[in-house]
Amino acid sequence: MTIVEGTSIRTYLHVFAALLLLLFISVAVAQINLGLMNLAVALLIAAAKAALVIWYFMHVRVSPRLVLVAIGAAVFMLTIAFILTMTDYVTRA
Amino acid sequence: MNSEGGEIGILAPQFDTLKQQNEASVLGMWIFLVTEIMFFGALFSGYAVYRFMYPVTFIESSHLLNVGFGSVNTGILLTSSLTMVLAVYFAQRGRNREVCLLLLLTALLGLVFLEIKAFEWVHDFKEGLVPGKYFSFPGANAKQVQLFFCLYFIMTGVHGLHVLIGVCLMLWLAFLVYRRKCSGNNYMKVELSGLYWHFVDVIWIFLFPLFYLIGGSV
């Protein structure tokens, strides 16, 4: 990681514009009744927004790869927690 | 102080190079954020369980919240993330004036977020949505609606607490930069606080759709 990294103000502004666009889309889509799909679409858009913030604003793009390992560990442990919890509740009679 | 290779900072004795020192700081901050992710993860899995058990009630409860408040607040937090990342940008270049202004702006946006949230909570209370003694809901599934609002108040409350901590952090940083004790030759404080601020933003990015947008229009 070099400290004065290459991301320009222009890039940050583009990312910000993309985030606002995604916010607008998610609110607009929520006005349409898709039943249970509403949640799926909303979460998909949220994941895209989170990815933009993490990749550009949190500088993961220019950080040591070890940071990705830390994030990967979090995602992995969360997945286990969710799967184990839900296997219980989904299979209850 | 060393400006070799565009790198600036004060090297602590346990590190060989500034690059190593800064990478260690960033990784340390991320490990803290991972523990925060696990903390919020428990709340999110609680949400998942009850969303699975009472899907219809959750959609119905979601309609009781005002999408306008939520959307404006999301926009405010996203904007504060932009001002934060620009503060880091200028801190890397040692431009203290801009850093100070942008940090104050970030803190201000955080306060506006909390202000709107507080206004919304008061509104929710008047509507009888706060679980407990003053909760009132006409339907037969009032207990399950109450569960939704328990999750809503706990998760947005804990998130609000994080925003409040972030605001204090930004004000403290702005003070340090103003006194020239930070930025320029020691910008990592700004970078790491930025990571925290963006993390709080990411949590809200998920809270917003889970509570405000799951309903669709009915």
Short mmCIF file of C-alpha atoms in Angstrom, two decimals:
data_model
loop_
_atom_site.label_atom_id
_atom_site.label_comp_id
_atom_site.label_asym_id
_atom_site.label_seq_id
_atom_site.Cartn_x
_atom_site.Cartn_y
_atom_site.Cartn_z
CA MET A 1 0.00 0.00 0.00
CA THR A 2 1.37 3.36 -0.95
CA ILE A 3 0.01 6.09 1.23
CA VAL A 4 -0.67 8.69 -1.41
CA GLU A 5 -2.70 6.25 -3.45
CA GLY A 6 -4.02 6.71 -6.93
CA THR A 7 -7.73 7.27 -6.31
CA SER A 8 -8.69 10.71 -7.58
CA ILE A 9 -11.46 13.02 -6.35
CA ARG A 10 -13.19 12.35 -9.67
CA THR A 11 -13.39 8.64 -8.87
CA TYR A 12 -14.81 9.36 -5.43
CA LEU A 13 -17.45 11.61 -6.95
CA HIS A 14 -18.36 8.92 -9.49
CA VAL A 15 -18.73 6.34 -6.72
CA PHE A 16 -20.87 8.78 -4.75
CA ALA A 17 -23.11 9.37 -7.80
CA ALA A 18 -23.45 5.60 -8.27
CA LEU A 19 -24.42 5.23 -4.59
CA LEU A 20 -27.14 7.88 -4.88
CA LEU A 21 -28.40 6.26 -8.09
CA LEU A 22 -28.61 2.86 -6.34
CA LEU A 23 -30.45 4.49 -3.42
CA PHE A 24 -32.95 6.03 -5.84
CA ILE A 25 -33.43 2.69 -7.65
CA SER A 26 -33.96 0.78 -4.40
CA VAL A 27 -36.59 3.25 -3.18
CA ALA A 28 -38.29 3.23 -6.59
CA VAL A 29 -38.35 -0.58 -6.81
CA ALA A 30 -39.81 -0.74 -3.29
CA GLN A 31 -42.90 1.12 -4.57
CA ILE A 32 -43.66 -1.82 -6.87
CA ASN A 33 -45.21 -4.84 -5.21
CA LEU A 34 -43.04 -7.85 -6.01
CA GLY A 35 -44.16 -9.86 -3.00
CA LEU A 36 -41.27 -11.68 -1.41
CA MET A 37 -38.95 -10.56 -4.22
CA ASN A 38 -38.95 -7.03 -2.74
CA LEU A 39 -36.64 -8.18 0.03
CA ALA A 40 -34.30 -10.00 -2.36
CA VAL A 41 -34.00 -7.01 -4.73
CA ALA A 42 -33.52 -4.57 -1.83
CA LEU A 43 -30.77 -6.72 -0.31
CA LEU A 44 -29.05 -7.18 -3.67
CA ILE A 45 -28.92 -3.39 -4.19
CA ALA A 46 -27.73 -2.92 -0.58
CA ALA A 47 -24.93 -5.43 -1.19
CA ALA A 48 -23.86 -3.50 -4.31
CA LYS A 49 -23.82 -0.23 -2.33
CA ALA A 50 -21.84 -1.82 0.51
CA ALA A 51 -19.36 -3.28 -1.99
CA LEU A 52 -18.79 0.18 -3.55
CA VAL A 53 -18.22 1.78 -0.14
CA ILE A 54 -15.88 -1.00 1.02
CA TRP A 55 -13.90 -1.25 -2.21
CA TYR A 56 -13.41 2.48 -2.91
CA PHE A 57 -14.12 4.52 0.24
CA MET A 58 -12.58 2.03 2.67
CA HIS A 59 -9.57 1.71 0.35
CA VAL A 60 -9.65 -2.09 0.20
CA ARG A 61 -8.75 -1.59 -3.47
CA VAL A 62 -5.29 -0.35 -2.46
CA SER A 63 -4.91 -2.11 0.92
CA PRO A 64 -2.75 -5.18 1.61
CA ARG A 65 -4.40 -8.46 0.56
CA LEU A 66 -4.39 -9.45 4.23
CA VAL A 67 -7.33 -7.08 4.73
CA LEU A 68 -9.32 -9.21 2.29
CA VAL A 69 -8.50 -12.24 4.44
CA ALA A 70 -9.92 -10.45 7.50
CA ILE A 71 -13.10 -9.51 5.59
CA GLY A 72 -13.32 -13.04 4.19
CA ALA A 73 -13.08 -14.45 7.73
CA ALA A 74 -15.98 -12.23 8.82
CA VAL A 75 -18.12 -13.29 5.86
CA PHE A 76 -17.24 -16.96 6.44
CA MET A 77 -18.12 -16.88 10.17
CA LEU A 78 -21.33 -14.93 9.49
CA THR A 79 -22.35 -17.49 6.87
CA ILE A 80 -21.83 -20.31 9.36
CA ALA A 81 -23.82 -18.45 12.02
CA PHE A 82 -26.70 -17.80 9.61
CA ILE A 83 -26.76 -21.32 8.17
CA LEU A 84 -26.66 -23.05 11.55
CA THR A 85 -29.33 -20.74 12.97
CA MET A 86 -31.63 -21.10 9.98
CA THR A 87 -31.25 -24.90 9.68
CA ASP A 88 -32.76 -25.00 13.15
CA TYR A 89 -35.70 -22.67 12.55
CA VAL A 90 -36.48 -23.82 9.01
CA THR A 91 -36.74 -27.48 10.05
CA ARG A 92 -38.92 -26.99 13.14
CA ALA A 93 -42.30 -28.61 12.81
CA MET B 1 9.59 12.12 9.54
CA ASN B 2 10.26 10.58 6.20
CA SER B 3 8.89 11.56 2.83
CA GLU B 4 10.61 8.86 0.79
CA GLY B 5 8.46 7.24 -1.88
CA GLY B 6 5.54 9.57 -1.14
CA GLU B 7 5.20 8.08 2.35
CA ILE B 8 4.88 10.28 5.37
CA GLY B 9 4.66 9.47 9.06
CA ILE B 10 6.58 8.81 12.25
CA LEU B 11 8.11 5.34 12.47
CA ALA B 12 7.61 3.47 15.75
CA PRO B 13 10.63 1.39 16.85
CA GLN B 14 8.94 -2.00 16.47
CA PHE B 15 8.50 -1.57 12.69
CA ASP B 16 11.07 -1.74 9.92
CA THR B 17 9.35 0.57 7.48
CA LEU B 18 6.48 3.03 7.42
CA LYS B 19 4.72 0.84 4.90
CA GLN B 20 4.79 -2.07 7.35
CA GLN B 21 3.62 0.16 10.20
CA ASN B 22 0.70 1.57 8.23
CA GLU B 23 -0.34 -1.84 6.93
CA ALA B 24 -0.34 -3.15 10.50
CA SER B 25 -2.53 -0.22 11.59
CA VAL B 26 -4.99 -0.80 8.77
CA LEU B 27 -5.16 -4.53 9.45
CA GLY B 28 -5.63 -3.90 13.18
CA MET B 29 -8.54 -1.56 12.45
CA TRP B 30 -10.10 -4.11 10.12
CA ILE B 31 -9.88 -6.81 12.78
CA PHE B 32 -11.75 -4.49 15.15
CA LEU B 33 -14.34 -3.90 12.42
CA VAL B 34 -14.68 -7.67 11.94
CA THR B 35 -15.67 -7.99 15.62
CA GLU B 36 -18.22 -5.21 15.00
CA ILE B 37 -19.54 -7.09 11.98
CA MET B 38 -20.00 -10.20 14.14
CA PHE B 39 -21.80 -8.10 16.77
CA PHE B 40 -24.24 -6.66 14.24
CA GLY B 41 -24.36 -10.09 12.56
CA ALA B 42 -26.03 -11.54 15.64
CA LEU B 43 -28.73 -8.85 15.42
CA PHE B 44 -29.16 -9.45 11.69
CA SER B 45 -29.57 -13.20 12.23
CA GLY B 46 -32.18 -12.44 14.90
CA TYR B 47 -33.96 -10.39 12.26
CA ALA B 48 -33.65 -13.25 9.75
CA VAL B 49 -35.24 -15.74 12.15
CA TYR B 50 -38.30 -13.61 12.88
CA ARG B 51 -38.59 -12.45 9.27
CA PHE B 52 -38.73 -16.16 8.36
CA MET B 53 -41.33 -16.93 11.04
CA TYR B 54 -43.64 -13.96 10.40
CA PRO B 55 -43.05 -12.75 6.82
CA VAL B 56 -46.51 -11.18 6.36
CA THR B 57 -46.40 -9.31 9.69
CA PHE B 58 -42.96 -7.94 8.84
CA ILE B 59 -44.22 -6.54 5.55
CA GLU B 60 -47.25 -5.07 7.33
CA SER B 61 -45.06 -3.53 10.08
CA SER B 62 -42.65 -2.09 7.53
CA HIS B 63 -45.52 -0.02 6.12
CA LEU B 64 -45.86 1.74 9.48
CA LEU B 65 -42.42 3.30 8.98
CA ASN B 66 -41.94 6.41 6.88
CA VAL B 67 -39.79 5.66 3.80
CA GLY B 68 -39.15 9.40 3.42
CA PHE B 69 -37.27 9.65 6.74
CA GLY B 70 -35.24 6.54 5.92
CA SER B 71 -34.32 7.61 2.38
CA VAL B 72 -33.23 11.12 3.40
CA ASN B 73 -31.14 9.66 6.20
CA THR B 74 -29.51 7.18 3.82
CA GLY B 75 -28.64 10.07 1.48
CA ILE B 76 -27.17 12.02 4.40
CA LEU B 77 -24.98 9.14 5.55
CA LEU B 78 -23.78 8.46 1.99
CA THR B 79 -22.87 12.15 1.65
CA SER B 80 -21.03 12.04 4.97
CA SER B 81 -19.04 9.08 3.63
CA LEU B 82 -18.01 11.22 0.67
CA THR B 83 -16.87 14.11 2.90
CA MET B 84 -15.01 11.57 5.06
CA VAL B 85 -13.16 10.01 2.16
CA LEU B 86 -12.23 13.48 0.89
CA ALA B 87 -10.91 14.34 4.36
CA VAL B 88 -8.65 11.29 4.13
CA TYR B 89 -7.62 12.35 0.61
CA PHE B 90 -6.49 15.77 1.82
CA ALA B 91 -4.94 14.34 4.98
CA GLN B 92 -2.71 12.18 2.77
CA ARG B 93 -1.53 15.39 1.12
CA GLY B 94 -1.05 17.29 4.37
CA ARG B 95 -3.67 19.95 3.59
CA ASN B 96 -4.86 20.56 7.14
CA ARG B 97 -7.35 23.33 6.36
CA GLU B 98 -9.40 21.15 4.02
CA VAL B 99 -9.13 18.16 6.36
CA CYS B 100 -10.42 20.19 9.29
CA LEU B 101 -13.38 21.58 7.32
CA LEU B 102 -14.33 18.19 5.86
CA LEU B 103 -14.15 16.48 9.27
CA LEU B 104 -16.42 19.14 10.75
CA LEU B 105 -18.79 18.70 7.79
CA THR B 106 -18.80 14.93 8.36
CA ALA B 107 -19.62 15.44 12.05
CA LEU B 108 -22.37 17.88 11.11
CA LEU B 109 -23.94 15.40 8.67
CA GLY B 110 -23.76 12.74 11.40
CA LEU B 111 -25.60 15.09 13.76
CA VAL B 112 -28.27 15.82 11.13
CA PHE B 113 -28.72 12.06 10.71
CA LEU B 114 -29.20 11.64 14.47
CA GLU B 115 -31.53 14.63 14.60
CA ILE B 116 -33.81 13.14 11.93
CA LYS B 117 -33.62 9.75 13.64
CA ALA B 118 -34.58 11.28 17.00
CA PHE B 119 -37.46 13.14 15.34
CA GLU B 120 -38.59 9.87 13.74
CA TRP B 121 -38.38 7.97 17.04
CA VAL B 122 -40.56 10.60 18.74
CA HIS B 123 -42.99 10.30 15.83
CA ASP B 124 -42.98 6.47 16.23
CA PHE B 125 -43.65 6.86 19.95
CA LYS B 126 -46.66 9.08 19.31
CA GLU B 127 -47.96 6.53 16.81
CA GLY B 128 -47.75 3.91 19.58
CA LEU B 129 -45.07 1.84 17.88
CA VAL B 130 -42.65 1.66 20.79
CA PRO B 131 -42.92 -1.83 22.32
CA GLY B 132 -44.05 -1.95 25.91
CA LYS B 133 -46.67 -0.10 27.90
CA TYR B 134 -47.60 2.45 25.24
CA PHE B 135 -47.64 0.07 22.30
CA SER B 136 -50.90 0.07 20.40
CA PHE B 137 -51.73 -1.87 17.27
CA PRO B 138 -55.28 -2.82 16.27
CA GLY B 139 -54.55 -6.15 14.51
CA ALA B 140 -54.61 -9.66 15.94
CA ASN B 141 -50.88 -10.04 15.28
CA ALA B 142 -49.96 -7.15 17.61
CA LYS B 143 -47.40 -9.32 19.44
CA GLN B 144 -45.50 -10.05 16.25
CA VAL B 145 -45.64 -6.40 15.16
CA GLN B 146 -44.17 -5.57 18.55
CA LEU B 147 -41.33 -8.01 17.81
CA PHE B 148 -40.58 -6.20 14.55
CA PHE B 149 -40.40 -2.90 16.40
CA CYS B 150 -38.17 -4.40 19.12
CA LEU B 151 -35.70 -5.31 16.38
CA TYR B 152 -36.17 -1.90 14.74
CA PHE B 153 -35.46 0.10 17.90
CA ILE B 154 -32.58 -2.07 19.08
CA MET B 155 -30.82 -2.16 15.71
CA THR B 156 -31.33 1.50 14.77
CA GLY B 157 -30.56 2.44 18.39
CA VAL B 158 -27.25 0.58 18.48
CA HIS B 159 -26.42 1.98 15.05
CA GLY B 160 -27.31 5.49 16.28
CA LEU B 161 -24.93 5.00 19.20
CA HIS B 162 -22.19 4.15 16.70
CA VAL B 163 -22.98 7.32 14.74
CA LEU B 164 -22.79 9.34 17.97
CA ILE B 165 -19.38 7.83 18.78
CA GLY B 166 -18.32 8.62 15.20
CA VAL B 167 -19.41 12.26 15.56
CA CYS B 168 -17.35 12.62 18.77
CA LEU B 169 -14.40 10.99 17.00
CA MET B 170 -14.65 13.44 14.07
CA LEU B 171 -14.82 16.47 16.38
CA TRP B 172 -11.79 15.23 18.31
CA LEU B 173 -9.88 14.61 15.06
CA ALA B 174 -10.81 18.04 13.70
CA PHE B 175 -9.43 19.52 16.91
CA LEU B 176 -6.17 17.55 16.55
CA VAL B 177 -5.78 18.59 12.92
CA TYR B 178 -6.54 22.20 13.86
CA ARG B 179 -3.80 22.05 16.48
CA ARG B 180 -1.54 20.44 13.85
CA LYS B 181 -1.09 17.31 15.92
CA CYS B 182 -2.32 15.06 13.17
CA SER B 183 -2.47 14.84 9.37
CA GLY B 184 0.52 15.65 7.23
CA ASN B 185 3.07 13.71 9.22
CA ASN B 186 0.63 11.43 10.99
CA TYR B 187 -2.41 10.96 8.83
CA MET B 188 -3.23 7.38 9.88
CA LYS B 189 -5.61 8.62 12.60
CA VAL B 190 -7.78 10.16 9.89
CA GLU B 191 -7.56 7.05 7.69
CA LEU B 192 -8.55 4.66 10.51
CA SER B 193 -11.38 6.90 11.75
CA GLY B 194 -12.53 6.99 8.14
CA LEU B 195 -12.70 3.19 8.11
CA TYR B 196 -14.91 3.30 11.21
CA TRP B 197 -17.19 5.96 9.73
CA HIS B 198 -17.65 4.04 6.46
CA PHE B 199 -18.34 0.85 8.41
CA VAL B 200 -21.18 2.61 10.24
CA ASP B 201 -22.47 3.74 6.84
CA VAL B 202 -22.36 0.15 5.53
CA ILE B 203 -24.43 -1.07 8.50
CA TRP B 204 -27.07 1.56 7.73
CA ILE B 205 -27.03 0.56 4.04
CA PHE B 206 -28.35 -2.85 5.20
CA LEU B 207 -30.65 -1.60 7.98
CA PHE B 208 -32.47 0.78 5.63
CA PRO B 209 -33.91 -1.81 3.19
CA LEU B 210 -34.56 -4.41 5.93
CA PHE B 211 -36.83 -2.06 7.85
CA TYR B 212 -38.16 0.42 5.29
CA LEU B 213 -38.19 -1.26 1.90
CA ILE B 214 -39.37 -4.87 2.37
CA GLY B 215 -43.06 -4.09 1.88
CA GLY B 216 -43.62 -3.02 -1.67
CA SER B 217 -46.69 -0.84 -2.10
CA VAL B 218 -49.96 -2.45 -1.13
#
